[in-house]
PDB file of C-alpha atoms in Angstrom:
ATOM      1  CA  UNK U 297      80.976 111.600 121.327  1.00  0.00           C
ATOM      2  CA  UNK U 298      82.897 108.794 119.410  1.00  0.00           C
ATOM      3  CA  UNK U 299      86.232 108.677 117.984  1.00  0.00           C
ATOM      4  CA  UNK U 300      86.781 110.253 114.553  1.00  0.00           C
ATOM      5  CA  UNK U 301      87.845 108.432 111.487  1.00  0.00           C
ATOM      6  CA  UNK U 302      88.592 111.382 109.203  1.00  0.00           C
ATOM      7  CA  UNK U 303      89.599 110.821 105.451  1.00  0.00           C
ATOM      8  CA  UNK U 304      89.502 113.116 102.111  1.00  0.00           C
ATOM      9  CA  UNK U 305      86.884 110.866 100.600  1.00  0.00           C
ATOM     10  CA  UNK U 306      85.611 107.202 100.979  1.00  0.00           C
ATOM     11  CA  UNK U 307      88.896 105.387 101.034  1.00  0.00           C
ATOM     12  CA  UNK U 308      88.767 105.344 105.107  1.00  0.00           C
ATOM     13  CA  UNK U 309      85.600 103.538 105.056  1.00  0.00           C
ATOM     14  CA  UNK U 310      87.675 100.343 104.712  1.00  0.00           C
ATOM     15  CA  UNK U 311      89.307 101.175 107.998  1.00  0.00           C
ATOM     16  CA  UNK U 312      85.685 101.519 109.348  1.00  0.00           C
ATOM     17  CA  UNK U 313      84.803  98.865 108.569  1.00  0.00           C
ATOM     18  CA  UNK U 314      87.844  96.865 110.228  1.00  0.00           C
ATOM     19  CA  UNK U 315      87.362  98.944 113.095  1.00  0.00           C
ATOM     20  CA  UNK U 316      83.475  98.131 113.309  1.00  0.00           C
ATOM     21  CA  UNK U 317      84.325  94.104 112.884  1.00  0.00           C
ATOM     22  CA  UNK U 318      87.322  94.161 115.747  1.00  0.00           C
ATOM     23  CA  UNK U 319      85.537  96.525 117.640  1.00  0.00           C
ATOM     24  CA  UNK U 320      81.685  96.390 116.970  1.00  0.00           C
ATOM     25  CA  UNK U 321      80.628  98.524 120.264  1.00  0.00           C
ATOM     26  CA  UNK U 322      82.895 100.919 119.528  1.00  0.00           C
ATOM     27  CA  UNK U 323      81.464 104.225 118.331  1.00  0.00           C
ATOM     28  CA  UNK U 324      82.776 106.021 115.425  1.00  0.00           C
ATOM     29  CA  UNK U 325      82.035 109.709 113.620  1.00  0.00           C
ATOM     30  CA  UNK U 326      83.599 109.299 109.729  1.00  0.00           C
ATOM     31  CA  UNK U 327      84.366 112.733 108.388  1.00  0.00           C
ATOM     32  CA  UNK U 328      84.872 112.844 104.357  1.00  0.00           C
ATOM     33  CA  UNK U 329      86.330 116.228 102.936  1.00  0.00           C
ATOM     34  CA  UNK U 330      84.993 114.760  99.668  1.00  0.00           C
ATOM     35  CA  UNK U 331      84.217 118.500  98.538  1.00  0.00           C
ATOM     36  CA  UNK U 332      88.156 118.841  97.829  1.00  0.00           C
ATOM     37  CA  UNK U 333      89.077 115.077  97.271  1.00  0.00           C
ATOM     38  CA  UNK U 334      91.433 114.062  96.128  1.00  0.00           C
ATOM     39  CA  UNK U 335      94.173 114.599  98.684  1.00  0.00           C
ATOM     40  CA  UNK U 336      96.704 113.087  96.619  1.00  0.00           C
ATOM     41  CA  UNK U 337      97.546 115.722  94.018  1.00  0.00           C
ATOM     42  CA  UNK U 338      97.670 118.467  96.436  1.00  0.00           C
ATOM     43  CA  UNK U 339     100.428 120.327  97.742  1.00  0.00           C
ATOM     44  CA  UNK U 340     101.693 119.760 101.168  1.00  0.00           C
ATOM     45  CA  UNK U 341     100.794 122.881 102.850  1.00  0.00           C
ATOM     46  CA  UNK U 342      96.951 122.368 101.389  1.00  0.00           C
ATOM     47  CA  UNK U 343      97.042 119.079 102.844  1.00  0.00           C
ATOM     48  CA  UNK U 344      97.904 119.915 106.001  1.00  0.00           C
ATOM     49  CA  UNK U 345      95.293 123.242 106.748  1.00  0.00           C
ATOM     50  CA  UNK U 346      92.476 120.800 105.343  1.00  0.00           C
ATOM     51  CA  UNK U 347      93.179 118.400 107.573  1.00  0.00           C
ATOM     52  CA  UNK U 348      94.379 120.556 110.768  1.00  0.00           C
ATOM     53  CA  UNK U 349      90.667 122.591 109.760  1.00  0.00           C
ATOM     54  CA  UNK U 350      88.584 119.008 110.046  1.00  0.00           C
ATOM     55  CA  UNK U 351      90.614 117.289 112.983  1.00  0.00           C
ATOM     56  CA  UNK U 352      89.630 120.236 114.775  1.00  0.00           C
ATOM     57  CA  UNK U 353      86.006 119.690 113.617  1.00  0.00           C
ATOM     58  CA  UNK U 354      86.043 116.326 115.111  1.00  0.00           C
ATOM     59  CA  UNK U 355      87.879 117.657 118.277  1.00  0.00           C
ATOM     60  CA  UNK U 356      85.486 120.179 118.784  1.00  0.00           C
ATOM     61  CA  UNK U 357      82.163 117.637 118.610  1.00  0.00           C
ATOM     62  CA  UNK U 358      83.549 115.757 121.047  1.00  0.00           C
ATOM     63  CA  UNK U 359      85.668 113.069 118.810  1.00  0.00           C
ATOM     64  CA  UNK U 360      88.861 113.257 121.857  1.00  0.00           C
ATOM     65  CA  UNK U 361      91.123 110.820 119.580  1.00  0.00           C
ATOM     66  CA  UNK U 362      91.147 111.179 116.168  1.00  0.00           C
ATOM     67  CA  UNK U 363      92.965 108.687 113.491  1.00  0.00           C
ATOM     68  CA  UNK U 364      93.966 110.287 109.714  1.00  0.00           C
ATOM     69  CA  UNK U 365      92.608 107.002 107.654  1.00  0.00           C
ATOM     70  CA  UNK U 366      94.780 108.727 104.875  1.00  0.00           C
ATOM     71  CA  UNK U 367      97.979 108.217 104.484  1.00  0.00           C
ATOM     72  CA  UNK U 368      97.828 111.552 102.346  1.00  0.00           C
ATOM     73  CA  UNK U 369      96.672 113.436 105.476  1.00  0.00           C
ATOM     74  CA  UNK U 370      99.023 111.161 107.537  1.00  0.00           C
ATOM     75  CA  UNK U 371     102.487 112.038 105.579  1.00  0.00           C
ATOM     76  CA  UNK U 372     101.447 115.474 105.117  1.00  0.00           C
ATOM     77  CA  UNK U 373      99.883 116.805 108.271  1.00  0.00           C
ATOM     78  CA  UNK U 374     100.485 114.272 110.880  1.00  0.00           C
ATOM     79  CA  UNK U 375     103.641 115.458 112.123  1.00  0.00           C
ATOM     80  CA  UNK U 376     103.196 118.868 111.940  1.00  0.00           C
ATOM     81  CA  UNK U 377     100.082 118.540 113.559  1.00  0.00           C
ATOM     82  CA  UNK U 378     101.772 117.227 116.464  1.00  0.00           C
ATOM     83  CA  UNK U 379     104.701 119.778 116.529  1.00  0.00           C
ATOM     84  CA  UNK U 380     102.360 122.663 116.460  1.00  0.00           C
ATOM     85  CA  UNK U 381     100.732 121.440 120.146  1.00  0.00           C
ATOM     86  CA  UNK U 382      97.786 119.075 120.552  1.00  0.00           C
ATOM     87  CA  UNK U 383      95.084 120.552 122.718  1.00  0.00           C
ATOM     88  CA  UNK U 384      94.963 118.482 126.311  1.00  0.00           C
ATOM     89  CA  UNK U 385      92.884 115.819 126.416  1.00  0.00           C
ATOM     90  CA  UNK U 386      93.059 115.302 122.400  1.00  0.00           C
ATOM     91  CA  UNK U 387      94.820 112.995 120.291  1.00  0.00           C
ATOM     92  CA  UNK U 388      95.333 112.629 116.595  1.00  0.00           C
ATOM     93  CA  UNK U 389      96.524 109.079 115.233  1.00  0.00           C
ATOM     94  CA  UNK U 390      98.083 108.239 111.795  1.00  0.00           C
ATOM     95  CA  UNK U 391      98.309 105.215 109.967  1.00  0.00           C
ATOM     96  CA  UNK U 392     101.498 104.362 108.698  1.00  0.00           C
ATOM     97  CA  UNK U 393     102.818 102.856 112.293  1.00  0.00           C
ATOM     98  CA  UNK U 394     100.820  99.512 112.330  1.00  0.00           C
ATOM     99  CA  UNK U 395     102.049  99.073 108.616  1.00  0.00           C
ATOM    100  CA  UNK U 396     105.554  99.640 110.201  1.00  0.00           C
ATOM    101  CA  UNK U 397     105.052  97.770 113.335  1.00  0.00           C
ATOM    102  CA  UNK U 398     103.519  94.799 110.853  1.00  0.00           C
ATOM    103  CA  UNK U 399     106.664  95.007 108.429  1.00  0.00           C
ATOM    104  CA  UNK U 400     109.738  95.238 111.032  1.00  0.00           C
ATOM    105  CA  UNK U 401     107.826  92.825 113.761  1.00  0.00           C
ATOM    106  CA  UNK U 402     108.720  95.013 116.643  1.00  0.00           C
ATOM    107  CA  UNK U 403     105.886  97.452 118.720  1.00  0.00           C
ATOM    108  CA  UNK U 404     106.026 101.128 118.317  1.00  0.00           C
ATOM    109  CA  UNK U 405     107.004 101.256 122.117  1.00  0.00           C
ATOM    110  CA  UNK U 406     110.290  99.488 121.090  1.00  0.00           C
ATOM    111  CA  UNK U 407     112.758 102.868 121.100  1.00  0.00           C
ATOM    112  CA  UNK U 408     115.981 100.469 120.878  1.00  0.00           C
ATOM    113  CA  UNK U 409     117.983 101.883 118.440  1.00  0.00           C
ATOM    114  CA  UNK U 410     116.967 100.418 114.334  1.00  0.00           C
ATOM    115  CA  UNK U 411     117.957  97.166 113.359  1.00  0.00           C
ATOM    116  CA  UNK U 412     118.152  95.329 110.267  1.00  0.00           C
ATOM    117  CA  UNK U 413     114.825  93.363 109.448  1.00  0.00           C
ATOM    118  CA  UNK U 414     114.214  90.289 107.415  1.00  0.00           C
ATOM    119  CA  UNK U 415     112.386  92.293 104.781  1.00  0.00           C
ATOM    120  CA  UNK U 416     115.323  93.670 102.451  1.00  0.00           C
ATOM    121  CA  UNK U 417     112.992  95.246  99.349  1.00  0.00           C
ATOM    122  CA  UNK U 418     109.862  96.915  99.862  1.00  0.00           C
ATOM    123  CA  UNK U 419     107.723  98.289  97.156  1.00  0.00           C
ATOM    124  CA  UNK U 420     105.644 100.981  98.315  1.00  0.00           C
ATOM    125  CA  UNK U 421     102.209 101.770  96.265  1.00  0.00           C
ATOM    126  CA  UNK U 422     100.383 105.253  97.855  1.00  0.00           C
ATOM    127  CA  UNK U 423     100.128 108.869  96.112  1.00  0.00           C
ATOM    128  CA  UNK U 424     101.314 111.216  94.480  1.00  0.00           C
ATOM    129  CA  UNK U 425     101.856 113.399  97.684  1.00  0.00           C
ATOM    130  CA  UNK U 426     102.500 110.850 100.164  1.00  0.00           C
ATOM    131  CA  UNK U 427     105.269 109.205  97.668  1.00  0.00           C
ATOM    132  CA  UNK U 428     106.823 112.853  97.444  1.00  0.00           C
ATOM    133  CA  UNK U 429     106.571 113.483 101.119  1.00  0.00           C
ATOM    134  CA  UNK U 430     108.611 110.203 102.129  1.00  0.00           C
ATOM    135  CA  UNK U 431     107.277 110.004 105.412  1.00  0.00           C
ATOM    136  CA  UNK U 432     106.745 106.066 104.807  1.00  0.00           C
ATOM    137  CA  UNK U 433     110.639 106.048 104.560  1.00  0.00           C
ATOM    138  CA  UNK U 434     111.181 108.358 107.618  1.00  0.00           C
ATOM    139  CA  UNK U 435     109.701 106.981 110.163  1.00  0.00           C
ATOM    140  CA  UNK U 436     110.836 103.321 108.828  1.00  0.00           C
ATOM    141  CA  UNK U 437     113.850 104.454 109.140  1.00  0.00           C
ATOM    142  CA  UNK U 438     113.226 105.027 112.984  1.00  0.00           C
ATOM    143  CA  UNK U 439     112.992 101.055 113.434  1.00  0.00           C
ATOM    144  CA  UNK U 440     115.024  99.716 110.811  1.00  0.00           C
ATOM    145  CA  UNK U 441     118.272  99.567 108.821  1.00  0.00           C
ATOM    146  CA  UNK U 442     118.960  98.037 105.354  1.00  0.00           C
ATOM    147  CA  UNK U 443     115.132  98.249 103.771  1.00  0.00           C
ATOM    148  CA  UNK U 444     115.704  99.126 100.326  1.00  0.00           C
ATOM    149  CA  UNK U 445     111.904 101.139  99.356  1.00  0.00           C
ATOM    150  CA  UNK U 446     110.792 101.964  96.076  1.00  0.00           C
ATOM    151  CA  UNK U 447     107.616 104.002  95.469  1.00  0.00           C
ATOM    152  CA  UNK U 448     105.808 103.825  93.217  1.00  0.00           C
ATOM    153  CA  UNK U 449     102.851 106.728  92.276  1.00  0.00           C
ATOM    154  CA  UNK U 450      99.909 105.217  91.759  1.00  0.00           C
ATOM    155  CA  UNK U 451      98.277 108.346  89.624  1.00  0.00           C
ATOM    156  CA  UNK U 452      94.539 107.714  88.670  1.00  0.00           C
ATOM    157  CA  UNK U 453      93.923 104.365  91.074  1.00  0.00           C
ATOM    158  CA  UNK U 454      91.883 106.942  93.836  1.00  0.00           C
ATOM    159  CA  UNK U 455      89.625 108.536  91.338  1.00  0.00           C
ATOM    160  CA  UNK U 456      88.409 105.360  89.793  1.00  0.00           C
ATOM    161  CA  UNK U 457      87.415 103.516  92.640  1.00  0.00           C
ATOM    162  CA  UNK U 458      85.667 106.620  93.657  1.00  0.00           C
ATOM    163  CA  UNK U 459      84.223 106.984  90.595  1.00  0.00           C
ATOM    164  CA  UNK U 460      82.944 103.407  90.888  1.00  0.00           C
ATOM    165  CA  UNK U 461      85.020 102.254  87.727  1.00  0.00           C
ATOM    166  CA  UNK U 462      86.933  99.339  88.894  1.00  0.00           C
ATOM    167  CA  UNK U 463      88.080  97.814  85.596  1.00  0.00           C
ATOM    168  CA  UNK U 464      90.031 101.146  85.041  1.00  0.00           C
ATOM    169  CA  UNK U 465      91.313 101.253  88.314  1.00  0.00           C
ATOM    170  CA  UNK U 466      92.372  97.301  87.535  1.00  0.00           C
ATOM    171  CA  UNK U 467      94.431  98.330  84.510  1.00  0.00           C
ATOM    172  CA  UNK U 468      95.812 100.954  86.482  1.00  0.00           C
ATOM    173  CA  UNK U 469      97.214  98.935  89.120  1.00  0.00           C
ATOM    174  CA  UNK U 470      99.046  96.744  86.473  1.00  0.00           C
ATOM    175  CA  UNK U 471     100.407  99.480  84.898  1.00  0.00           C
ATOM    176  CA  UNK U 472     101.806 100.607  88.399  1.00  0.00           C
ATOM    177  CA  UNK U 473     102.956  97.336  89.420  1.00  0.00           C
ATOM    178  CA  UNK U 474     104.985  96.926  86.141  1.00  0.00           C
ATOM    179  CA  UNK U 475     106.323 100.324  86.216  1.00  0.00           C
ATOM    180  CA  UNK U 476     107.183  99.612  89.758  1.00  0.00           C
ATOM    181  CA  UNK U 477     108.666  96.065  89.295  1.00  0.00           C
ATOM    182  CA  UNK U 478     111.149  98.091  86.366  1.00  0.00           C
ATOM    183  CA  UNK U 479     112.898  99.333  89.058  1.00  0.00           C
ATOM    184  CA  UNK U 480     112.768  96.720  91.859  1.00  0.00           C
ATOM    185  CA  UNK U 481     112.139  92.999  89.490  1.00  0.00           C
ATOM    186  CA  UNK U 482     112.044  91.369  92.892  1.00  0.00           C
ATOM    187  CA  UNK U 483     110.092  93.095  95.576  1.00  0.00           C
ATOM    188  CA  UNK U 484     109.735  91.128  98.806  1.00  0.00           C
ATOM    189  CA  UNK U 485     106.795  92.873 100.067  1.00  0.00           C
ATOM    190  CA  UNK U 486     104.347  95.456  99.177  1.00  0.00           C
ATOM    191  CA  UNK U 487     102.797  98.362 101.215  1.00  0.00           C
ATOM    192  CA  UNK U 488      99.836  99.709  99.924  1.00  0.00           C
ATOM    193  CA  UNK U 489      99.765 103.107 101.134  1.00  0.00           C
ATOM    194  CA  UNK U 490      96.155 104.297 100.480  1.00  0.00           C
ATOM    195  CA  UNK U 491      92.903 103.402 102.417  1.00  0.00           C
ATOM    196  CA  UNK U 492      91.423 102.496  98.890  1.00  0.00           C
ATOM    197  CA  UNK U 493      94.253  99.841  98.323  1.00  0.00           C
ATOM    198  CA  UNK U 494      92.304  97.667 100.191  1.00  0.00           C
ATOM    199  CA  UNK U 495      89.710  97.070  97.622  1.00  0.00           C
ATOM    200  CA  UNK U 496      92.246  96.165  94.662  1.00  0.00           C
ATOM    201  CA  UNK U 497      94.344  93.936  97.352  1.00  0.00           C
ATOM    202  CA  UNK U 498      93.650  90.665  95.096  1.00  0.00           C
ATOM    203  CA  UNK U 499      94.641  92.539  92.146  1.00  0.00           C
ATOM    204  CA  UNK U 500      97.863  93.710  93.605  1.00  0.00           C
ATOM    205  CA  UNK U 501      98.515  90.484  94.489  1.00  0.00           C
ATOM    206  CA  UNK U 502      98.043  88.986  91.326  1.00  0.00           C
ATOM    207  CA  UNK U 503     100.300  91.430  89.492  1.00  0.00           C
ATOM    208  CA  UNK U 504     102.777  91.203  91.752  1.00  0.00           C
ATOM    209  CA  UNK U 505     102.722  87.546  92.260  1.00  0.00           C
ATOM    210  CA  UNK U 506     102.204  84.789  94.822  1.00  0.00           C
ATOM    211  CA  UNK U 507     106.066  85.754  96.156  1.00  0.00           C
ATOM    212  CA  UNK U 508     105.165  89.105  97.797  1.00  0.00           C
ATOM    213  CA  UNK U 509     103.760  89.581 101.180  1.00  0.00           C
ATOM    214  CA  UNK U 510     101.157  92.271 100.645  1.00  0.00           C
ATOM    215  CA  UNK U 511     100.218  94.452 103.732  1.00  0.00           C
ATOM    216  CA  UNK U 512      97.064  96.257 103.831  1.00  0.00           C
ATOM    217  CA  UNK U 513      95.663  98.592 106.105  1.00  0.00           C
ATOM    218  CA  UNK U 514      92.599  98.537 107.228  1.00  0.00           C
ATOM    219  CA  UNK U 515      92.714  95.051 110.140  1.00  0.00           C
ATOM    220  CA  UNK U 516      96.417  96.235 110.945  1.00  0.00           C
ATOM    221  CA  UNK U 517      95.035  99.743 112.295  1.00  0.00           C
ATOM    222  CA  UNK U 518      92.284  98.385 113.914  1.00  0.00           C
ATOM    223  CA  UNK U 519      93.639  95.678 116.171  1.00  0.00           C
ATOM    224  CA  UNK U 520      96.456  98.598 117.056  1.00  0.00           C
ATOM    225  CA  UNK U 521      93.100 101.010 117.528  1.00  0.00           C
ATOM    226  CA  UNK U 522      92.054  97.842 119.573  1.00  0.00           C
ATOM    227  CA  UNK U 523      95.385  97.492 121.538  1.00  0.00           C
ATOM    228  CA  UNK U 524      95.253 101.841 122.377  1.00  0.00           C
ATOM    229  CA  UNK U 525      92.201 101.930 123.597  1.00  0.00           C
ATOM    230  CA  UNK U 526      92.772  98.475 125.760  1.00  0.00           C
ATOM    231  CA  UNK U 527      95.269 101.267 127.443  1.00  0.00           C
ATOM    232  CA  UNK U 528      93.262 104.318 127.052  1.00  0.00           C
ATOM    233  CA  UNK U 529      89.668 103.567 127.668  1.00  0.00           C
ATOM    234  CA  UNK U 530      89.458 107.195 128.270  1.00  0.00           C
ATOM    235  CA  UNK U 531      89.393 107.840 124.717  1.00  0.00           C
ATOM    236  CA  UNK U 532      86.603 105.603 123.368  1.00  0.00           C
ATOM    237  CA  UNK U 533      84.123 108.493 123.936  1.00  0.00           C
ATOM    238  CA  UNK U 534      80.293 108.098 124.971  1.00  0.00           C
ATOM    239  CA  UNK U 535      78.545 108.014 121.647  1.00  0.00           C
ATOM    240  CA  UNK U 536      75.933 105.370 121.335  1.00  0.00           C
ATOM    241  CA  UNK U 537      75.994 105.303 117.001  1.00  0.00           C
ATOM    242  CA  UNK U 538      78.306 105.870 114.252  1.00  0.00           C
ATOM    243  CA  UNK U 539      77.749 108.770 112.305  1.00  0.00           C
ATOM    244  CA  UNK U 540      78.758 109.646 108.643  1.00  0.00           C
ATOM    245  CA  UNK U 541      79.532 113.459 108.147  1.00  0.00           C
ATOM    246  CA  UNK U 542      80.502 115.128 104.558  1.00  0.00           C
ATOM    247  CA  UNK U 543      81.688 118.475 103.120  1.00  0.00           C
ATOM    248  CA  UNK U 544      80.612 117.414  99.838  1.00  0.00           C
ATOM    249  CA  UNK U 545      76.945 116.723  98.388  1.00  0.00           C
ATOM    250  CA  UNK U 546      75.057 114.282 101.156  1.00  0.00           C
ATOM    251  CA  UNK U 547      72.996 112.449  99.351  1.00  0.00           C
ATOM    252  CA  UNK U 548      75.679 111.734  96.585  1.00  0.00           C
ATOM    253  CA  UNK U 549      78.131 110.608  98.545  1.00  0.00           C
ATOM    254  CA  UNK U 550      75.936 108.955 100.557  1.00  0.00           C
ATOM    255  CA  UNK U 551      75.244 107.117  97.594  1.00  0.00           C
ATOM    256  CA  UNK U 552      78.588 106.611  96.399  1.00  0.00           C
ATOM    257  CA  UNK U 553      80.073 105.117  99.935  1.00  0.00           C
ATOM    258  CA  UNK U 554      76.828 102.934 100.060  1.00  0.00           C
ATOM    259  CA  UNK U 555      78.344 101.382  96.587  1.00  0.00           C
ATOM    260  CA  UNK U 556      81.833 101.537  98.137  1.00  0.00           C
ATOM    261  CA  UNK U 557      80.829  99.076 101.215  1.00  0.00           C
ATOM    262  CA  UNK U 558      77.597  97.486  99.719  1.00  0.00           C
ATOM    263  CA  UNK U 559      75.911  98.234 102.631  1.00  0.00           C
ATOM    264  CA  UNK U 560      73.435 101.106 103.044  1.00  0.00           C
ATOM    265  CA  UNK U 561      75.614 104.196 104.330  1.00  0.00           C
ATOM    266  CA  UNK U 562      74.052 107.985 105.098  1.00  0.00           C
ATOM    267  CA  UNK U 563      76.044 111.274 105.006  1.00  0.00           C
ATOM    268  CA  UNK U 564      74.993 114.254 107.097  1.00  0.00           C
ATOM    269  CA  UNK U 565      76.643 117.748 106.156  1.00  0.00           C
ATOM    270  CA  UNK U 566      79.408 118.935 107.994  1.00  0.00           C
TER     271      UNK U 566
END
């Protein structure tokens, strides 16, 4: 059919929407699981059988690759997902390796042993659950030595830009930033680690200051969607249109993502 873009609520639309820009022929099936959204404040296992239960929704409507536009879903499920057995002929993507390939400046391919990087502090912004999970620090770990990170939960930030209330979710992120900046004064660059990040990005940056590189999601994962399927044209699937699919009310989220993107967007039910 398409590939799958599947997220807990509307944060992965900004990956869609990077994806539909680099690749604009390219077609796509977005699955929200906005019926138990937020992922966030969940426990791991919960996580993990939502997500396994809707990957395998995509899989089975013909969605062959599959990328968790949730770092939630990706800390939480991703690799257990993949230790449990893939069926052939499926694949199921994360997000945190083009953040990591972006940050260290060496490919995912490179399996030399880690080596120190010229980023030395790294403030990390994402969830409760993927800050508890430390999967972020994990699998940095697999490419590089001597990155001091510091998370920071960012409690409250996901349910106000759902909610459409972005001058609470602005005083949020300061509050996070300075609680943040408490324990590292002098980050040198700052991962935000949630799909909805993207759309406070200038605020970020303002409270942390000109000083910090800020990497964002959404154009990373799409020019590395861009560079997989350049070697595995296999996977693009045959769709012809994108498709928005929802386990939560249809017409209000339909409503709610065609706020998020400002751009007219319609949910069918799962």
């Amino acid at each position: 059919m398409a590939v799958g873009i599947f997220d807990s609520g509307l944060g992965g639309l900004t990956v869609l929407s990077a994806i539909e820009a680099r690749l604009p022929d390219l077609p796509l099936v977005y699955f929200g699981d906005n019926a138990h959204a937020p992922y966030g404040v969940r426990d791991a296992d919960d996580i993990h059988d939502l997500t396994r239960q809707h990957v395998e929704y995509l899989w089975a409507n013909g969605c062959d690759l599959v990328i968790l536009a949730c770092n939630t879903a990706s800390a939480a499920a991703l690799r257990r997902m993949q230790e449990a057995g893939v069926p052939k002929g499926k694949r199921v993507l994360g997000v945190f390796v083009p953040l990591i390939e972006a940050l260290t400046e060496r490919n995912w391919g490179d399996n030399s042993p880690p080596r120190e990087v010229a980023v030395k502090h790294v403030a990390l912004f994402a969830t409760p659950a993927t800050v508890s999970s430390r999967a972020f620090q994990r699998e940095l770990a697999f490419r590089a030595i001597g990155v001091d990170v510091e998370a920071q939960s960012c409690g409250g930030v996901v349910d106000a830009i759902e909610d459409g209330d972005m001058i609470l979710a602005e005083a949020l992120v300061r509050s996070h930033v300075d609680a943040l900046k408490r324990k590292m004064p002098d980050p040198q660059a700052a991962i935000l680690g949630c799909t909805h990040y993207p759309l406070m990005e200038a605020q970020f940056q303002a409270a942390l200051g000109e000083g910090v590189a800020v990497y964002s999601q959404p154009s990373l994962v799409a020019e590395s969607l861009a560079d997989y399927l350049e070697r595995r044209p296999d996977m693009r699937g045959a769709g012809k249109a994108t498709r928005y699919v929802t386990t939560g009310d249809a017409g209000r989220v339909s409503d709610r993502a065609t706020q998020f993107l400002r751009r007219e967007i319609r949910f069918e039910p799962a």
